[in-house]
Amino acid sequence: MADSTSPATAQHADRPVYVIGGGPGGLSAAHALRAQGIRAVVLEKSGQVGASWRRHYDRLHLHTTRRLSSLPGLPMPRRFGRWVSRDDVVRYLEKYAEHHELEIVTGVEVSRIERTPDGTGWLLHATGGREMTGGAVVVATGHNHTPRVPDWPGRDTYTGEFLHASAYRNPEPYAGRDVLVVGVGNTGAEIAVDLVEGGASRVRLSVRTAPHIVRRSTAGWAAQYTGVLVRRLPVALVDRMAGPVAKLSVPDLSAHGLPRPGTGLYSRVREGALPVQDVGLIDAVRGGRVEVVAAVEGFEDGKVVLADGTRTQPDAVIAATGYSRALEGLVGHLGVLDSRGRPVVHGGRTPRNAPGLYFTGFTNPISGMLRELAIDAEKIARAVAKDNARGGGRQVSRLLG
């Protein structure tokens, strides 16, 4: 494929696009770039693609449908079923990299990105003192990058068993034990159900803010389909529509400690809180197998202190308290993050002060993460190709042949 370069940029035409992260966002972006004839090199800090997926708990299945979770250029096999398991997601990512012959370098962790001295590209600082220069960079290190645990008073001196949900695999170690799960996002809700089904003697779920709960599928209609349909509608309109639907499809759990939220469903999504998709939580709460308790306020004398003054001493505490994007060290000095540490742009747009720097996978869309990653990959590839065609000082290398 012929290059369209000016003399000033021709000397930089051998620079690839570096894609940081070998998860679904990074792999799909790399394929989309290759499809545009642009060399893309994926840098993955672990030894395998899909590292974060390999660490998820055993029973995890996608809450999005197989058909709307495929990445560009390779459908997920029908044998995976409608709700794809964690292990099958990993198999799919491995096959995706192989099928598209992606250029992946493992064992390389990028610690800092900065402009090249001549301002025509990006300099990446990586493990072992390595430095790499790219014409553009796609940051795809993931929404669930670094486990986050609140700075609870007394947490440092608590001697009971405590782990973040990222370290939870299955209920086997907790059979016959009293477990407190902290956090009622999708992870906390699913782990609580997993513990009940796995034989834990008592399971309590600590809730600070009652979530919106939706059925994963109703009469064959997946919740994701609704998410796709309302994705671009006004927030207030979606909030008004969601209220009556919730009352019809989800029972009132107020008597069990989970009242209906006072804020709208889509308003909460825009704040970063997706609704909890029911995979057994409703029945477990109604049946008393999962007890809803107040939020955790701290730890004292070997006990957990709850917001209502209750002190409890479970055998184990599992903190399903989310993750941080941990982008500050990588790009925080570039002025491309907002006050919450999120990229100011994503997909095919680049920050005005950092052209050629792209982000994918740092939003939490109601329409499904994998679906949006696939869309973003195409947008990024088109944007880079367009910039290439302009020869705007950020020329990146093109594949031969």
Short mmCIF file of C-alpha atoms in Angstrom, two decimals:
data_model
loop_
_atom_site.label_atom_id
_atom_site.label_comp_id
_atom_site.label_asym_id
_atom_site.label_seq_id
_atom_site.Cartn_x
_atom_site.Cartn_y
_atom_site.Cartn_z
CA MET A 1 0.00 0.00 0.00
CA ALA A 2 1.47 3.35 -1.01
CA ASP A 3 2.30 5.96 1.62
CA SER A 4 1.10 9.52 1.38
CA THR A 5 3.86 11.39 3.17
CA SER A 6 5.47 14.76 2.97
CA PRO A 7 9.30 15.03 2.97
CA ALA A 8 9.14 16.33 6.54
CA THR A 9 7.36 13.24 7.78
CA ALA A 10 8.88 10.56 5.57
CA GLN A 11 11.75 10.02 8.02
CA HIS A 12 9.20 8.94 10.64
CA ALA A 13 7.20 6.60 8.43
CA ASP A 14 8.61 3.50 10.13
CA ARG A 15 6.94 4.29 13.43
CA PRO A 16 4.13 1.87 14.33
CA VAL A 17 1.05 2.55 16.37
CA TYR A 18 1.63 1.14 19.83
CA VAL A 19 -1.41 -0.38 21.52
CA ILE A 20 -0.97 -0.70 25.27
CA GLY A 21 -2.94 -3.64 26.64
CA GLY A 22 -3.70 -7.09 25.24
CA GLY A 23 -7.34 -7.31 26.31
CA PRO A 24 -10.38 -7.05 24.02
CA GLY A 25 -9.95 -3.29 23.58
CA GLY A 26 -6.32 -3.51 22.57
CA LEU A 27 -6.73 -6.55 20.33
CA SER A 28 -9.72 -5.11 18.46
CA ALA A 29 -7.92 -1.79 17.95
CA ALA A 30 -4.85 -3.60 16.61
CA HIS A 31 -6.94 -5.57 14.13
CA ALA A 32 -8.86 -2.50 12.98
CA LEU A 33 -5.57 -0.66 12.41
CA ARG A 34 -4.16 -3.58 10.41
CA ALA A 35 -7.33 -3.63 8.32
CA GLN A 36 -6.50 -0.02 7.40
CA GLY A 37 -3.00 -1.12 6.37
CA ILE A 38 -1.35 0.35 9.46
CA ARG A 39 1.20 -1.51 11.53
CA ALA A 40 0.03 -1.94 15.12
CA VAL A 41 2.13 -3.44 17.90
CA VAL A 42 0.34 -4.61 21.05
CA LEU A 43 2.33 -4.28 24.27
CA GLU A 44 1.03 -6.58 27.02
CA LYS A 45 2.59 -6.54 30.48
CA SER A 46 1.62 -10.14 31.29
CA GLY A 47 2.66 -13.25 29.43
CA GLN A 48 -0.68 -13.79 27.66
CA VAL A 49 -3.52 -11.89 26.04
CA GLY A 50 -6.70 -11.43 28.05
CA ALA A 51 -4.86 -11.34 31.37
CA SER A 52 -7.62 -9.60 33.32
CA TRP A 53 -10.21 -12.08 32.07
CA ARG A 54 -8.10 -14.98 33.27
CA ARG A 55 -8.21 -13.54 36.80
CA HIS A 56 -11.99 -13.24 37.07
CA TYR A 57 -13.99 -15.61 39.26
CA ASP A 58 -14.85 -19.01 37.84
CA ARG A 59 -18.62 -18.69 37.40
CA LEU A 60 -18.49 -15.41 35.51
CA HIS A 61 -20.49 -15.19 32.29
CA LEU A 62 -20.95 -12.15 30.09
CA HIS A 63 -24.06 -10.13 30.85
CA THR A 64 -24.12 -9.20 27.18
CA THR A 65 -25.17 -11.54 24.41
CA ARG A 66 -22.70 -13.49 22.32
CA ARG A 67 -23.85 -11.81 19.10
CA LEU A 68 -23.32 -8.32 20.49
CA SER A 69 -20.03 -9.15 22.17
CA SER A 70 -17.93 -10.22 19.19
CA LEU A 71 -14.97 -8.08 18.18
CA PRO A 72 -14.41 -6.89 14.58
CA GLY A 73 -13.50 -9.56 12.07
CA LEU A 74 -14.32 -12.71 14.05
CA PRO A 75 -17.73 -13.76 15.41
CA MET A 76 -17.87 -15.68 18.65
CA PRO A 77 -18.71 -19.37 17.97
CA ARG A 78 -22.33 -20.39 18.47
CA ARG A 79 -21.21 -23.25 20.70
CA PHE A 80 -20.33 -20.67 23.36
CA GLY A 81 -24.03 -20.16 23.99
CA ARG A 82 -25.92 -16.95 24.52
CA TRP A 83 -24.13 -15.92 27.73
CA VAL A 84 -20.46 -16.60 27.17
CA SER A 85 -18.39 -17.98 30.06
CA ARG A 86 -15.14 -16.50 31.29
CA ASP A 87 -13.12 -19.41 29.95
CA ASP A 88 -14.71 -19.08 26.52
CA VAL A 89 -13.97 -15.35 26.46
CA VAL A 90 -10.31 -16.19 27.08
CA ARG A 91 -10.35 -18.83 24.33
CA TYR A 92 -11.94 -16.31 21.98
CA LEU A 93 -9.29 -13.65 22.68
CA GLU A 94 -6.51 -16.17 22.08
CA LYS A 95 -8.12 -17.23 18.80
CA TYR A 96 -8.71 -13.61 17.83
CA ALA A 97 -5.02 -12.75 18.15
CA GLU A 98 -4.04 -15.87 16.22
CA HIS A 99 -6.69 -15.50 13.51
CA HIS A 100 -5.73 -11.91 12.73
CA GLU A 101 -2.00 -12.57 13.10
CA LEU A 102 -1.63 -9.65 15.46
CA GLU A 103 1.82 -8.41 16.40
CA ILE A 104 1.94 -8.82 20.17
CA VAL A 105 4.89 -8.34 22.51
CA THR A 106 4.31 -9.78 26.00
CA GLY A 107 6.15 -9.04 29.22
CA VAL A 108 6.37 -5.33 28.44
CA GLU A 109 4.79 -2.84 30.83
CA VAL A 110 4.67 0.77 29.73
CA SER A 111 5.11 3.15 32.68
CA ARG A 112 5.04 6.56 31.01
CA ILE A 113 4.09 8.13 27.69
CA GLU A 114 5.42 11.47 26.55
CA ARG A 115 5.95 13.46 23.40
CA THR A 116 9.08 12.81 21.36
CA PRO A 117 11.56 15.71 21.57
CA ASP A 118 10.77 16.74 17.98
CA GLY A 119 7.01 16.64 18.67
CA THR A 120 6.25 14.25 15.79
CA GLY A 121 5.39 11.14 17.78
CA TRP A 122 5.20 9.47 21.15
CA LEU A 123 7.96 8.10 23.36
CA LEU A 124 7.05 5.12 25.53
CA HIS A 125 9.08 4.21 28.60
CA ALA A 126 8.79 0.52 29.46
CA THR A 127 10.22 -2.21 31.65
CA GLY A 128 13.93 -2.83 31.53
CA GLY A 129 14.65 0.76 30.62
CA ARG A 130 13.30 0.26 27.11
CA GLU A 131 12.16 3.23 25.06
CA MET A 132 9.94 2.92 22.01
CA THR A 133 8.79 5.59 19.60
CA GLY A 134 5.39 5.40 17.96
CA GLY A 135 3.53 7.56 15.52
CA ALA A 136 0.37 7.17 17.61
CA VAL A 137 -0.60 5.37 20.82
CA VAL A 138 -3.79 3.58 21.83
CA VAL A 139 -4.17 3.18 25.59
CA ALA A 140 -6.27 0.09 26.30
CA THR A 141 -5.15 -0.90 29.78
CA GLY A 142 -8.69 -1.53 30.90
CA HIS A 143 -11.50 -0.21 33.07
CA ASN A 144 -10.70 -2.80 35.77
CA HIS A 145 -6.99 -2.18 36.09
CA THR A 146 -6.08 -1.84 39.77
CA PRO A 147 -8.18 -3.21 42.67
CA ARG A 148 -9.55 -0.41 44.83
CA VAL A 149 -10.17 -0.77 48.56
CA PRO A 150 -11.62 2.15 50.54
CA ASP A 151 -9.43 3.65 53.25
CA TRP A 152 -11.59 2.30 56.06
CA PRO A 153 -10.48 3.23 59.60
CA GLY A 154 -8.81 0.27 61.26
CA ARG A 155 -8.41 -1.66 58.02
CA ASP A 156 -4.61 -1.84 58.36
CA THR A 157 -4.79 -3.55 61.74
CA TYR A 158 -7.69 -5.89 61.00
CA THR A 159 -6.49 -9.47 61.50
CA GLY A 160 -9.47 -11.33 60.03
CA GLU A 161 -9.46 -12.83 56.55
CA PHE A 162 -9.86 -10.02 54.02
CA LEU A 163 -9.56 -10.05 50.24
CA HIS A 164 -10.54 -7.93 47.27
CA ALA A 165 -13.01 -9.52 44.86
CA SER A 166 -10.21 -9.70 42.28
CA ALA A 167 -8.69 -12.50 44.37
CA TYR A 168 -11.95 -14.48 44.65
CA ARG A 169 -12.18 -17.54 42.42
CA ASN A 170 -14.93 -19.85 43.67
CA PRO A 171 -16.91 -20.63 46.85
CA GLU A 172 -15.03 -23.80 47.77
CA PRO A 173 -12.79 -22.18 50.44
CA TYR A 174 -15.87 -20.63 52.09
CA ALA A 175 -18.12 -23.66 52.43
CA GLY A 176 -19.62 -23.73 55.92
CA ARG A 177 -18.28 -20.26 56.71
CA ASP A 178 -19.78 -16.84 57.50
CA VAL A 179 -18.87 -14.38 54.72
CA LEU A 180 -19.48 -10.65 54.40
CA VAL A 181 -19.45 -9.32 50.83
CA VAL A 182 -18.96 -5.55 50.64
CA GLY A 183 -20.42 -3.82 47.60
CA VAL A 184 -23.50 -4.49 45.52
CA GLY A 185 -22.32 -3.96 41.98
CA ASN A 186 -22.57 -6.83 39.53
CA THR A 187 -19.44 -8.46 40.96
CA GLY A 188 -20.56 -8.30 44.59
CA ALA A 189 -24.06 -9.50 43.77
CA GLU A 190 -22.79 -12.45 41.76
CA ILE A 191 -20.19 -13.46 44.34
CA ALA A 192 -22.85 -13.39 47.06
CA VAL A 193 -25.04 -15.76 45.04
CA ASP A 194 -22.04 -17.95 44.25
CA LEU A 195 -21.24 -18.26 47.95
CA VAL A 196 -24.82 -19.23 48.79
CA GLU A 197 -24.90 -21.87 46.08
CA GLY A 198 -21.44 -23.08 47.14
CA GLY A 199 -22.44 -23.86 50.70
CA ALA A 200 -21.40 -20.84 52.78
CA SER A 201 -23.20 -21.02 56.14
CA ARG A 202 -24.10 -17.32 56.10
CA VAL A 203 -23.76 -14.64 53.45
CA ARG A 204 -24.28 -10.96 54.15
CA LEU A 205 -24.13 -8.25 51.52
CA SER A 206 -23.06 -4.80 52.71
CA VAL A 207 -24.83 -2.06 50.76
CA ARG A 208 -24.17 1.68 50.89
CA THR A 209 -26.42 2.74 48.01
CA ALA A 210 -29.24 0.50 46.77
CA PRO A 211 -28.66 -0.37 43.10
CA HIS A 212 -31.02 -0.56 40.19
CA ILE A 213 -31.66 -4.23 39.46
CA VAL A 214 -32.71 -5.48 36.04
CA ARG A 215 -33.46 -8.89 34.62
CA ARG A 216 -30.67 -10.07 32.34
CA SER A 217 -33.34 -11.30 29.95
CA THR A 218 -37.13 -11.08 29.92
CA ALA A 219 -39.09 -13.37 27.60
CA GLY A 220 -35.96 -13.73 25.48
CA TRP A 221 -35.34 -9.99 25.27
CA ALA A 222 -31.89 -9.26 26.66
CA ALA A 223 -31.42 -6.17 28.82
CA GLN A 224 -28.53 -5.27 26.54
CA TYR A 225 -30.93 -4.79 23.61
CA THR A 226 -32.72 -2.09 25.59
CA GLY A 227 -29.36 -0.54 26.48
CA VAL A 228 -28.44 -0.30 22.80
CA LEU A 229 -31.81 1.28 21.93
CA VAL A 230 -31.64 3.97 24.62
CA ARG A 231 -27.89 4.64 24.40
CA ARG A 232 -28.31 8.02 22.69
CA LEU A 233 -31.61 9.12 24.23
CA PRO A 234 -31.81 11.97 26.77
CA VAL A 235 -30.95 10.81 30.28
CA ALA A 236 -34.14 12.16 31.83
CA LEU A 237 -36.28 10.36 29.25
CA VAL A 238 -34.59 7.02 29.88
CA ASP A 239 -34.95 7.52 33.63
CA ARG A 240 -38.71 8.06 33.23
CA MET A 241 -39.06 5.00 31.00
CA ALA A 242 -37.03 2.74 33.28
CA GLY A 243 -39.12 3.34 36.40
CA PRO A 244 -42.36 1.65 35.31
CA VAL A 245 -40.42 -1.19 33.64
CA ALA A 246 -38.59 -1.92 36.88
CA LYS A 247 -41.82 -2.03 38.86
CA LEU A 248 -43.27 -4.57 36.44
CA SER A 249 -40.22 -6.82 36.14
CA VAL A 250 -38.44 -6.62 39.51
CA PRO A 251 -40.18 -7.18 42.87
CA ASP A 252 -39.94 -4.58 45.61
CA LEU A 253 -37.13 -5.68 47.94
CA SER A 254 -37.51 -2.81 50.42
CA ALA A 255 -38.51 -5.17 53.23
CA HIS A 256 -35.25 -7.02 52.66
CA GLY A 257 -33.02 -3.94 52.77
CA LEU A 258 -32.92 -3.09 49.06
CA PRO A 259 -35.39 -0.24 48.40
CA ARG A 260 -35.89 1.06 44.91
CA PRO A 261 -33.30 3.80 44.20
CA GLY A 262 -34.39 7.39 44.37
CA THR A 263 -32.28 8.39 41.37
CA GLY A 264 -32.95 7.35 37.79
CA LEU A 265 -31.32 4.32 36.21
CA TYR A 266 -29.58 6.15 33.37
CA SER A 267 -28.53 9.00 35.65
CA ARG A 268 -26.71 6.43 37.75
CA VAL A 269 -25.12 4.89 34.64
CA ARG A 270 -23.77 8.28 33.60
CA GLU A 271 -22.20 8.52 37.05
CA GLY A 272 -20.47 5.19 36.46
CA ALA A 273 -22.87 2.78 38.20
CA LEU A 274 -24.35 0.15 35.91
CA PRO A 275 -27.54 -1.61 37.03
CA VAL A 276 -27.13 -5.02 38.63
CA GLN A 277 -28.21 -7.76 36.26
CA ASP A 278 -30.00 -10.45 38.18
CA VAL A 279 -28.33 -13.85 38.09
CA GLY A 280 -30.03 -15.13 41.24
CA LEU A 281 -29.72 -12.20 43.67
CA ILE A 282 -33.44 -11.42 43.76
CA ASP A 283 -34.43 -14.94 44.79
CA ALA A 284 -31.52 -15.21 47.22
CA VAL A 285 -32.49 -11.97 48.98
CA ARG A 286 -36.21 -12.78 49.05
CA GLY A 287 -35.44 -16.23 50.43
CA GLY A 288 -33.18 -14.85 53.16
CA ARG A 289 -30.13 -16.70 51.87
CA VAL A 290 -28.37 -13.40 51.23
CA GLU A 291 -28.87 -10.88 54.05
CA VAL A 292 -28.57 -7.22 53.16
CA VAL A 293 -26.77 -5.18 55.83
CA ALA A 294 -25.58 -1.60 56.21
CA ALA A 295 -22.45 -0.15 54.67
CA VAL A 296 -19.05 -0.80 56.21
CA GLU A 297 -17.72 2.15 58.21
CA GLY A 298 -14.52 0.65 59.57
CA PHE A 299 -12.78 -2.12 61.51
CA GLU A 300 -12.25 -2.22 65.25
CA ASP A 301 -11.06 -4.88 67.71
CA GLY A 302 -11.19 -7.61 65.07
CA LYS A 303 -14.75 -6.74 64.09
CA VAL A 304 -16.40 -4.98 61.17
CA VAL A 305 -18.27 -1.81 62.10
CA LEU A 306 -21.37 -1.07 60.02
CA ALA A 307 -23.04 2.29 59.41
CA ASP A 308 -25.99 1.41 61.66
CA GLY A 309 -23.68 0.76 64.59
CA THR A 310 -23.73 -3.01 64.26
CA ARG A 311 -20.48 -4.84 64.88
CA THR A 312 -19.99 -8.18 63.22
CA GLN A 313 -17.21 -10.73 63.08
CA PRO A 314 -17.50 -12.79 59.88
CA ASP A 315 -15.05 -15.54 59.00
CA ALA A 316 -14.09 -13.67 55.83
CA VAL A 317 -14.64 -10.27 54.23
CA ILE A 318 -14.69 -9.97 50.43
CA ALA A 319 -14.45 -6.38 49.18
CA ALA A 320 -16.24 -6.01 45.85
CA THR A 321 -15.35 -2.34 45.87
CA GLY A 322 -14.29 -1.88 42.29
CA TYR A 323 -11.15 -0.83 40.49
CA SER A 324 -9.26 2.29 39.54
CA ARG A 325 -8.05 3.01 36.02
CA ALA A 326 -4.60 3.95 37.36
CA LEU A 327 -3.74 6.19 34.41
CA GLU A 328 -2.11 8.99 36.38
CA GLY A 329 1.44 7.66 36.17
CA LEU A 330 1.08 6.75 32.52
CA VAL A 331 -0.48 9.92 31.09
CA GLY A 332 -1.45 12.15 34.04
CA HIS A 333 1.30 14.65 33.23
CA LEU A 334 -0.17 15.24 29.77
CA GLY A 335 -3.34 16.94 30.98
CA VAL A 336 -5.60 14.35 29.34
CA LEU A 337 -7.48 13.13 32.44
CA ASP A 338 -10.45 14.67 34.21
CA SER A 339 -10.78 15.17 37.97
CA ARG A 340 -11.79 11.53 38.44
CA GLY A 341 -8.83 10.16 36.52
CA ARG A 342 -10.81 9.36 33.39
CA PRO A 343 -9.63 10.23 29.86
CA VAL A 344 -11.25 13.42 28.63
CA VAL A 345 -11.96 11.75 25.27
CA HIS A 346 -12.25 8.21 24.02
CA GLY A 347 -12.61 6.29 20.78
CA GLY A 348 -11.69 8.12 17.60
CA ARG A 349 -11.08 11.47 19.27
CA THR A 350 -7.77 12.63 20.68
CA PRO A 351 -7.17 15.41 23.21
CA ARG A 352 -6.43 18.76 21.61
CA ASN A 353 -3.17 19.01 23.49
CA ALA A 354 -2.19 15.39 22.72
CA PRO A 355 -3.01 14.56 19.08
CA GLY A 356 -2.33 10.94 18.21
CA LEU A 357 -3.12 9.65 21.72
CA TYR A 358 -6.25 7.48 21.84
CA PHE A 359 -8.15 5.78 24.66
CA THR A 360 -10.52 2.83 24.60
CA GLY A 361 -12.25 0.82 27.32
CA PHE A 362 -12.49 3.49 30.00
CA THR A 363 -16.23 4.08 29.85
CA ASN A 364 -18.93 1.83 31.31
CA PRO A 365 -21.64 1.88 28.63
CA ILE A 366 -25.16 0.62 29.19
CA SER A 367 -25.04 -0.96 25.74
CA GLY A 368 -22.23 -3.37 26.63
CA MET A 369 -18.50 -2.93 27.04
CA LEU A 370 -17.37 -5.36 24.31
CA ARG A 371 -19.80 -3.89 21.79
CA GLU A 372 -18.49 -0.39 22.43
CA LEU A 373 -14.87 -1.55 22.30
CA ALA A 374 -15.54 -2.95 18.84
CA ILE A 375 -17.09 0.34 17.71
CA ASP A 376 -14.25 2.38 19.22
CA ALA A 377 -11.64 0.20 17.47
CA GLU A 378 -13.06 1.05 14.06
CA LYS A 379 -13.25 4.74 14.93
CA ILE A 380 -9.65 4.82 16.12
CA ALA A 381 -8.39 3.04 13.02
CA ARG A 382 -10.24 5.44 10.72
CA ALA A 383 -8.91 8.45 12.63
CA VAL A 384 -5.30 7.22 12.41
CA ALA A 385 -5.68 6.41 8.72
CA LYS A 386 -7.13 9.85 8.07
CA ASP A 387 -4.26 11.47 9.91
CA ASN A 388 -1.84 9.36 7.91
CA ALA A 389 -3.39 10.49 4.66
CA ARG A 390 -2.99 14.12 5.70
CA GLY A 391 0.68 13.53 6.51
CA GLY A 392 0.16 15.77 9.50
CA GLY A 393 3.49 15.21 11.18
CA ARG A 394 2.36 12.01 12.91
CA GLN A 395 2.83 9.54 10.06
CA VAL A 396 2.82 5.90 11.18
CA SER A 397 4.13 2.93 9.29
CA ARG A 398 2.00 0.97 6.85
CA LEU A 399 2.13 -2.72 6.16
CA LEU A 400 3.87 -3.92 3.06
CA GLY A 401 2.12 -6.01 0.44
#
